[in-house]
Amino acid sequence: MSTRNGGSASRAGATKFENYSNSTSKFSPSSSLKSKLHHSTTAASSLRRGSRDYSTISGRVRVAVRLRPRNSEEMIADADFADCVELQPELKRLKLQKNNWDSDTYEFDEVLTEYASQKRVYEVVAKPVVESVLDGYNGTVMAYGQTGTGKTYTLGRLGEEDAAGRGIMLRAMEDILEEVSPENDSVSVSYYQLYMETIQDLLNPSNDNITIVEDPKNGDVSLPGATLVQIRDHKSFMELLQLGEAHRFATNTKLNTESSRSHAILMIHVKRSVKGKDSSVSTENGNRTPISKTLKPPVIRRSKLVIVDLAGSERIDKSGSEGHTLEEAKYINLSLSALGKCINALAENSAHVPVRDSKLTRLLRDSFGGTARTSLVITIGPSPRHRGETSSTISFGQRAMKVENMVKLKEEFDYKSLSRRLEMQLDKLTAEHERQQKAFDDEIERITLDGQKHIAGVEQNYSDALEKQKLKCQKDYAESLKRLEKQSAVKQEKYGQQKVNVGLSDYGIDQKSKSQPPVLPSSDEVTELMQKLKNEILLRNAAEAEVDNLNKQLIQWKNMEAARNSEILKLGKRLEDEECEKAKLEEEIKMLQSQLLQISFEADQSRRNLDKRLSGQAASSLDSLIPQAKHQQLREPADGDKASVVKLFEQVGLHKILSLLQSDDADVRIHAVKVVANLAAEESNQEKIVQAGGLTSLLELLRSSNDETIHRVAAGAIANLAMNETNQELIMAQGGISLLSLKATKTEDPQTLRMVAGAIANLCGNDKLQVKLRGEGGIRALVEMVRCRHPDVLAQVARGMANFAKCESRASTQGTKTGRSVLIEEGALPWIVQNANNDASPIRRHIELALCHLAQHEVNARDMIHVGALWELVRISRDCSREDIRVLAQRTLKSTSGFQAELKRLRVDYGLSNEECTW
Ligand code: ADP
Ligand code: MG
């Protein structure tokens, strides 16, 4: 066998493999356990290189061989014989005895003797894979070998009685749990077995027929039906493995299986967020950063570690014998031999790898020839009695060593968490704003109340003081009046006495003048009065000063009130600003959400394109553009992307979307036309779109844009709208026919041509448009589009011709058409005849129909005979698998005298029944 490094030939192989063994660092580019720094650097640089174009590293499948020690039975039975293998671990070589005097030598990445500890086996076989899973790459660890050679011992041992016996599954999980952060990362596990091509959930035995789902975008396989359990600690994982083991035992008993016939697969999903790649919306101290800086979504890595305990490899050879049922043998054979074939194909760099032949190979698609880092341990026993099995196991391992994987970082943007974060931020801002608003209102109320209280107090004080002063003044006045009166009375009395004593003698005045009062007070009294007056004036001044003072205080309070009012105004203004800011934030979030929807929508589009390309020629159900579009939508009824377009439609509104068709920004125009096209694919939206002027806008876009994508998408939307008669006439009225015809001659892009041809094909089915279709070059364009040989385009062209011929045949029956078919005049007939037996059934069917319709009208007969269409009709009338077409052809042949005459001339007897035909 070409893969064997036997005898001296092993030297050449040895150099090759030594290179590999020395390049461990290449195989294990980073070790998260050793260096945490590495994360951010690889991630950052891969991101810098462009959003999704992550680096890929070539990584060969690594293969270790492990020898089981002799068991007690072998100790006795093989006591007289030497082991059939000899290991040279330091040279990484294994010698397999051929006979007493000859042996073959093989080299492996690691050679593990019967004394190798479980810890060493883990470190050599699995640890590099586990480390790279933690770094964001997928990984696989798989054991292959004859039953009883230690696959389960190596992978699944729980080490309950002896901790040193723990197998790879447990040790891998220990390393993973030690490394991940419980807050930011998550680890979850599913565990199932594959038996006779059915997948049974080992964590929920009632779930016994899980289906495999493949992501058409990247080919990733997943089992959405399998139970997925979050693992938080070592104990819960241990319990889970025990549960899996118990269920495996129960399931196997129930199904009459043994574990050696089934493949057990443990899948550990690791999701990690990459630090330092995003900025938060608001810093700790509440300072807001510009929102545009925060739109960068965080980065996460989703990787998985798959640990596979395969069924015994001897089953390949022995299945079918030893009491296996035939069915079982077939399936055991199927999965393991399919794996062998895939590995052979990959080892030989063959163009076709038969991955789809079995469920096992589908599940391991990423592990061999995919993007995972893969390590295989092949287990062998020492007994010479099983030399054959040991030899085939070794061959398998040797071939697997030649398989190269392209290891790829599984990193993606976490849009969901960005959206969640922005929403949280918005909620926080809203709450904060509400709180501030409340505090502000309270403060205003408090200030107002305080102000009012103060003013009332000051006014009260002022009026009290005034009143007091007034009373005091009145009292003083009354008192001084009284005093003056009293004094004046005393003076009067004194004065009267003096007059009696002095007057009569000194002044010689007559007694008659006795009654006259005295006129001049004394100077003492005057001084006293003056003093009093002064006092009064002083008092009055003091009172006036007091009044002034109070007035001043009043003015001061009023000023203070004005200042407060202006502060209230200022705060009001700030409030308005805050509200503005909030509105802006909400607007930006809305925009972001719509961008997100758009991204999902585009992803959906490109997946569809990919689907379409993959299905290629096989797209035989492509009878028309519309059923296909609908089919795609039906196929994914729960598709979130479609829902997102509908959501966009509801939220943004049709008019807004349509107005975006005229946006200045080319990107926006493209997005908008894509959204409109998607909506137009739904019959229920079509009327709304046309009513809102969408058809006119789409035609305008087709007319004025220079962008091929826009042309393609707009033409697709027009094709969808051209499904009903009213719209068809509208398209015609707005010059759509000549526009589409012009487009058909100008572009060479098959997808655009397919859309244009689809649209014209729909118009061809309308009786009222026949004349215009010819006059405005529609039929000419249809005929010219056959230059593009893409089967999808040809199918649309054929459909258009069939539609058109049908309308013509209707018109000729009604007598409204008399001349030759326009299709014949425009030169379509040779192509029709050439493709009448096209391999692609959609093309063939439509052409067959077109031929039958053309043949209905006697005036076409001569041309048809001339280019050989008669023979196609005869073939159709005999071989066509569709009965209606077959019958139509038979009827036409019989009823057209031109054809009858030709058949007679050629002595072909086209009689009344098929059986009588003699050609
Ligand atoms: P397989 O899964 O390949 O059928 P098992 O793992 O069940 O084989 O091993 C068969 C028997 O051999 C078990 O009893 C196991 O304990 C024993 N055995 C396997 N490998 C070793 C080993 N390296 N050292 C000791 N015993 C082993
Ligand atoms: Mg086993």
JSON list of C-alpha atoms in Angstrom, two decimals, residues 483-609:
[
{"chain": "A", "resi": 483, "resn": "ARG", "atom": "CA", "xyz": [-47.88, 118.33, 78.42]},
{"chain": "A", "resi": 484, "resn": "LEU", "atom": "CA", "xyz": [-48.03, 121.60, 76.52]},
{"chain": "A", "resi": 485, "resn": "GLU", "atom": "CA", "xyz": [-51.61, 122.15, 77.60]},
{"chain": "A", "resi": 486, "resn": "LYS", "atom": "CA", "xyz": [-50.67, 121.50, 81.17]},
{"chain": "A", "resi": 487, "resn": "GLN", "atom": "CA", "xyz": [-47.72, 123.82, 80.97]},
{"chain": "A", "resi": 488, "resn": "SER", "atom": "CA", "xyz": [-49.78, 126.46, 79.32]},
{"chain": "A", "resi": 489, "resn": "ALA", "atom": "CA", "xyz": [-52.36, 126.17, 82.11]},
{"chain": "A", "resi": 490, "resn": "VAL", "atom": "CA", "xyz": [-49.64, 126.53, 84.72]},
{"chain": "A", "resi": 491, "resn": "LYS", "atom": "CA", "xyz": [-48.23, 129.51, 82.88]},
{"chain": "A", "resi": 492, "resn": "GLN", "atom": "CA", "xyz": [-51.57, 131.11, 82.64]},
{"chain": "A", "resi": 493, "resn": "GLU", "atom": "CA", "xyz": [-52.12, 130.80, 86.35]},
{"chain": "A", "resi": 494, "resn": "LYS", "atom": "CA", "xyz": [-48.68, 132.19, 87.13]},
{"chain": "A", "resi": 495, "resn": "TYR", "atom": "CA", "xyz": [-49.12, 134.96, 84.72]},
{"chain": "A", "resi": 496, "resn": "GLY", "atom": "CA", "xyz": [-52.51, 135.96, 86.21]},
{"chain": "A", "resi": 497, "resn": "GLN", "atom": "CA", "xyz": [-50.95, 136.34, 89.69]},
{"chain": "A", "resi": 498, "resn": "GLN", "atom": "CA", "xyz": [-48.09, 138.44, 88.46]},
{"chain": "A", "resi": 499, "resn": "LYS", "atom": "CA", "xyz": [-50.43, 140.77, 86.69]},
{"chain": "A", "resi": 500, "resn": "VAL", "atom": "CA", "xyz": [-52.32, 141.39, 89.89]},
{"chain": "A", "resi": 501, "resn": "ASN", "atom": "CA", "xyz": [-49.10, 142.12, 91.71]},
{"chain": "A", "resi": 502, "resn": "VAL", "atom": "CA", "xyz": [-47.14, 144.05, 89.10]},
{"chain": "A", "resi": 503, "resn": "GLY", "atom": "CA", "xyz": [-49.61, 145.50, 86.68]},
{"chain": "A", "resi": 504, "resn": "LEU", "atom": "CA", "xyz": [-51.45, 147.85, 88.80]},
{"chain": "A", "resi": 505, "resn": "SER", "atom": "CA", "xyz": [-48.46, 149.50, 90.25]},
{"chain": "A", "resi": 506, "resn": "ASP", "atom": "CA", "xyz": [-45.78, 149.24, 87.61]},
{"chain": "A", "resi": 507, "resn": "TYR", "atom": "CA", "xyz": [-47.64, 149.88, 84.43]},
{"chain": "A", "resi": 508, "resn": "GLY", "atom": "CA", "xyz": [-50.42, 152.09, 85.74]},
{"chain": "A", "resi": 509, "resn": "ILE", "atom": "CA", "xyz": [-52.96, 150.07, 83.66]},
{"chain": "A", "resi": 510, "resn": "ASP", "atom": "CA", "xyz": [-56.57, 150.49, 84.14]},
{"chain": "A", "resi": 511, "resn": "GLN", "atom": "CA", "xyz": [-58.55, 147.74, 85.99]},
{"chain": "A", "resi": 512, "resn": "LYS", "atom": "CA", "xyz": [-60.61, 147.22, 82.79]},
{"chain": "A", "resi": 513, "resn": "SER", "atom": "CA", "xyz": [-57.73, 145.67, 81.05]},
{"chain": "A", "resi": 514, "resn": "LYS", "atom": "CA", "xyz": [-57.52, 142.90, 83.71]},
{"chain": "A", "resi": 515, "resn": "SER", "atom": "CA", "xyz": [-59.28, 140.32, 81.40]},
{"chain": "A", "resi": 516, "resn": "GLN", "atom": "CA", "xyz": [-56.62, 140.44, 78.59]},
{"chain": "A", "resi": 517, "resn": "PRO", "atom": "CA", "xyz": [-54.31, 137.31, 78.46]},
{"chain": "A", "resi": 518, "resn": "PRO", "atom": "CA", "xyz": [-50.51, 137.55, 78.47]},
{"chain": "A", "resi": 519, "resn": "VAL", "atom": "CA", "xyz": [-48.88, 137.51, 74.96]},
{"chain": "A", "resi": 520, "resn": "LEU", "atom": "CA", "xyz": [-45.17, 136.63, 75.33]},
{"chain": "A", "resi": 521, "resn": "PRO", "atom": "CA", "xyz": [-43.90, 133.36, 76.85]},
{"chain": "A", "resi": 522, "resn": "SER", "atom": "CA", "xyz": [-40.67, 133.29, 78.71]},
{"chain": "A", "resi": 523, "resn": "SER", "atom": "CA", "xyz": [-37.36, 132.42, 76.95]},
{"chain": "A", "resi": 524, "resn": "ASP", "atom": "CA", "xyz": [-37.04, 129.19, 79.00]},
{"chain": "A", "resi": 525, "resn": "GLU", "atom": "CA", "xyz": [-40.23, 127.92, 77.64]},
{"chain": "A", "resi": 526, "resn": "VAL", "atom": "CA", "xyz": [-39.21, 128.74, 74.11]},
{"chain": "A", "resi": 527, "resn": "THR", "atom": "CA", "xyz": [-35.97, 126.79, 74.50]},
{"chain": "A", "resi": 528, "resn": "GLU", "atom": "CA", "xyz": [-37.89, 123.88, 75.94]},
{"chain": "A", "resi": 529, "resn": "LEU", "atom": "CA", "xyz": [-40.35, 123.93, 73.07]},
{"chain": "A", "resi": 530, "resn": "MET", "atom": "CA", "xyz": [-37.51, 124.14, 70.60]},
{"chain": "A", "resi": 531, "resn": "GLN", "atom": "CA", "xyz": [-35.90, 121.14, 72.22]},
{"chain": "A", "resi": 532, "resn": "LYS", "atom": "CA", "xyz": [-39.08, 119.16, 71.96]},
{"chain": "A", "resi": 533, "resn": "LEU", "atom": "CA", "xyz": [-39.49, 120.11, 68.35]},
{"chain": "A", "resi": 534, "resn": "LYS", "atom": "CA", "xyz": [-35.97, 118.95, 67.67]},
{"chain": "A", "resi": 535, "resn": "ASN", "atom": "CA", "xyz": [-36.70, 115.63, 69.37]},
{"chain": "A", "resi": 536, "resn": "GLU", "atom": "CA", "xyz": [-39.81, 115.23, 67.30]},
{"chain": "A", "resi": 537, "resn": "ILE", "atom": "CA", "xyz": [-37.82, 115.90, 64.13]},
{"chain": "A", "resi": 538, "resn": "LEU", "atom": "CA", "xyz": [-35.20, 113.38, 65.14]},
{"chain": "A", "resi": 539, "resn": "LEU", "atom": "CA", "xyz": [-37.81, 110.76, 65.87]},
{"chain": "A", "resi": 540, "resn": "ARG", "atom": "CA", "xyz": [-39.45, 111.40, 62.56]},
{"chain": "A", "resi": 541, "resn": "ASN", "atom": "CA", "xyz": [-36.09, 111.10, 60.75]},
{"chain": "A", "resi": 542, "resn": "ALA", "atom": "CA", "xyz": [-35.39, 107.84, 62.51]},
{"chain": "A", "resi": 543, "resn": "ALA", "atom": "CA", "xyz": [-38.78, 106.50, 61.42]},
{"chain": "A", "resi": 544, "resn": "GLU", "atom": "CA", "xyz": [-38.12, 107.62, 57.87]},
{"chain": "A", "resi": 545, "resn": "ALA", "atom": "CA", "xyz": [-34.70, 105.94, 57.89]},
{"chain": "A", "resi": 546, "resn": "GLU", "atom": "CA", "xyz": [-36.35, 102.78, 59.13]},
{"chain": "A", "resi": 547, "resn": "VAL", "atom": "CA", "xyz": [-38.87, 102.93, 56.28]},
{"chain": "A", "resi": 548, "resn": "ASP", "atom": "CA", "xyz": [-36.04, 103.46, 53.78]},
{"chain": "A", "resi": 549, "resn": "ASN", "atom": "CA", "xyz": [-34.19, 100.52, 55.19]},
{"chain": "A", "resi": 550, "resn": "LEU", "atom": "CA", "xyz": [-37.24, 98.29, 54.90]},
{"chain": "A", "resi": 551, "resn": "ASN", "atom": "CA", "xyz": [-37.80, 99.47, 51.33]},
{"chain": "A", "resi": 552, "resn": "LYS", "atom": "CA", "xyz": [-34.27, 98.56, 50.47]},
{"chain": "A", "resi": 553, "resn": "GLN", "atom": "CA", "xyz": [-34.73, 95.10, 51.95]},
{"chain": "A", "resi": 554, "resn": "LEU", "atom": "CA", "xyz": [-37.86, 94.67, 49.89]},
{"chain": "A", "resi": 555, "resn": "ILE", "atom": "CA", "xyz": [-35.98, 95.54, 46.71]},
{"chain": "A", "resi": 556, "resn": "GLN", "atom": "CA", "xyz": [-33.29, 93.10, 47.63]},
{"chain": "A", "resi": 557, "resn": "TRP", "atom": "CA", "xyz": [-35.83, 90.32, 48.04]},
{"chain": "A", "resi": 558, "resn": "LYS", "atom": "CA", "xyz": [-37.41, 91.18, 44.75]},
{"chain": "A", "resi": 559, "resn": "ASN", "atom": "CA", "xyz": [-34.01, 90.98, 43.05]},
{"chain": "A", "resi": 560, "resn": "MET", "atom": "CA", "xyz": [-33.42, 87.64, 44.63]},
{"chain": "A", "resi": 561, "resn": "GLU", "atom": "CA", "xyz": [-36.74, 86.41, 43.34]},
{"chain": "A", "resi": 562, "resn": "ALA", "atom": "CA", "xyz": [-35.85, 87.60, 39.82]},
{"chain": "A", "resi": 563, "resn": "ALA", "atom": "CA", "xyz": [-32.53, 85.76, 40.04]},
{"chain": "A", "resi": 564, "resn": "ARG", "atom": "CA", "xyz": [-34.35, 82.61, 41.04]},
{"chain": "A", "resi": 565, "resn": "ASN", "atom": "CA", "xyz": [-36.76, 83.00, 38.18]},
{"chain": "A", "resi": 566, "resn": "SER", "atom": "CA", "xyz": [-33.90, 83.30, 35.73]},
{"chain": "A", "resi": 567, "resn": "GLU", "atom": "CA", "xyz": [-32.34, 80.20, 37.27]},
{"chain": "A", "resi": 568, "resn": "ILE", "atom": "CA", "xyz": [-35.60, 78.37, 36.76]},
{"chain": "A", "resi": 569, "resn": "LEU", "atom": "CA", "xyz": [-35.54, 79.45, 33.13]},
{"chain": "A", "resi": 570, "resn": "LYS", "atom": "CA", "xyz": [-31.97, 78.22, 32.75]},
{"chain": "A", "resi": 571, "resn": "LEU", "atom": "CA", "xyz": [-32.80, 74.84, 34.26]},
{"chain": "A", "resi": 572, "resn": "GLY", "atom": "CA", "xyz": [-35.82, 74.63, 31.94]},
{"chain": "A", "resi": 573, "resn": "LYS", "atom": "CA", "xyz": [-33.51, 75.21, 28.99]},
{"chain": "A", "resi": 574, "resn": "ARG", "atom": "CA", "xyz": [-31.17, 72.49, 30.20]},
{"chain": "A", "resi": 575, "resn": "LEU", "atom": "CA", "xyz": [-34.07, 70.13, 30.52]},
{"chain": "A", "resi": 576, "resn": "GLU", "atom": "CA", "xyz": [-35.00, 70.82, 26.92]},
{"chain": "A", "resi": 577, "resn": "ASP", "atom": "CA", "xyz": [-31.42, 70.13, 25.83]},
{"chain": "A", "resi": 578, "resn": "GLU", "atom": "CA", "xyz": [-31.44, 66.84, 27.73]},
{"chain": "A", "resi": 579, "resn": "GLU", "atom": "CA", "xyz": [-34.65, 65.87, 26.02]},
{"chain": "A", "resi": 580, "resn": "CYS", "atom": "CA", "xyz": [-33.15, 66.74, 22.66]},
{"chain": "A", "resi": 581, "resn": "GLU", "atom": "CA", "xyz": [-30.10, 64.61, 23.45]},
{"chain": "A", "resi": 582, "resn": "LYS", "atom": "CA", "xyz": [-32.33, 61.72, 24.48]},
{"chain": "A", "resi": 583, "resn": "ALA", "atom": "CA", "xyz": [-34.30, 61.95, 21.25]},
{"chain": "A", "resi": 584, "resn": "LYS", "atom": "CA", "xyz": [-31.05, 61.94, 19.31]},
{"chain": "A", "resi": 585, "resn": "LEU", "atom": "CA", "xyz": [-29.85, 58.84, 21.17]},
{"chain": "A", "resi": 586, "resn": "GLU", "atom": "CA", "xyz": [-33.12, 57.06, 20.46]},
{"chain": "A", "resi": 587, "resn": "GLU", "atom": "CA", "xyz": [-32.85, 58.01, 16.82]},
{"chain": "A", "resi": 588, "resn": "GLU", "atom": "CA", "xyz": [-29.34, 56.61, 16.63]},
{"chain": "A", "resi": 589, "resn": "ILE", "atom": "CA", "xyz": [-30.40, 53.39, 18.27]},
{"chain": "A", "resi": 590, "resn": "LYS", "atom": "CA", "xyz": [-33.24, 53.08, 15.78]},
{"chain": "A", "resi": 591, "resn": "MET", "atom": "CA", "xyz": [-30.76, 53.62, 12.98]},
{"chain": "A", "resi": 592, "resn": "LEU", "atom": "CA", "xyz": [-28.47, 51.03, 14.43]},
{"chain": "A", "resi": 593, "resn": "GLN", "atom": "CA", "xyz": [-31.30, 48.55, 14.71]},
{"chain": "A", "resi": 594, "resn": "SER", "atom": "CA", "xyz": [-32.25, 49.13, 11.13]},
{"chain": "A", "resi": 595, "resn": "GLN", "atom": "CA", "xyz": [-28.62, 48.71, 10.12]},
{"chain": "A", "resi": 596, "resn": "LEU", "atom": "CA", "xyz": [-28.61, 45.45, 12.03]},
{"chain": "A", "resi": 597, "resn": "LEU", "atom": "CA", "xyz": [-31.73, 44.36, 10.18]},
{"chain": "A", "resi": 598, "resn": "GLN", "atom": "CA", "xyz": [-30.13, 45.36, 6.95]},
{"chain": "A", "resi": 599, "resn": "ILE", "atom": "CA", "xyz": [-27.02, 43.34, 7.73]},
{"chain": "A", "resi": 600, "resn": "SER", "atom": "CA", "xyz": [-29.14, 40.27, 8.55]},
{"chain": "A", "resi": 601, "resn": "PHE", "atom": "CA", "xyz": [-31.09, 40.88, 5.40]},
{"chain": "A", "resi": 602, "resn": "GLU", "atom": "CA", "xyz": [-27.93, 41.02, 3.32]},
{"chain": "A", "resi": 603, "resn": "ALA", "atom": "CA", "xyz": [-26.61, 37.92, 4.98]},
{"chain": "A", "resi": 604, "resn": "ASP", "atom": "CA", "xyz": [-29.86, 36.24, 4.03]},
{"chain": "A", "resi": 605, "resn": "GLN", "atom": "CA", "xyz": [-29.50, 37.43, 0.45]},
{"chain": "A", "resi": 606, "resn": "SER", "atom": "CA", "xyz": [-25.96, 36.16, 0.10]},
{"chain": "A", "resi": 607, "resn": "ARG", "atom": "CA", "xyz": [-26.94, 32.83, 1.64]},
{"chain": "A", "resi": 608, "resn": "ARG", "atom": "CA", "xyz": [-29.68, 32.53, -0.94]},
{"chain": "A", "resi": 609, "resn": "ASN", "atom": "CA", "xyz": [-27.25, 33.34, -3.70]}
]
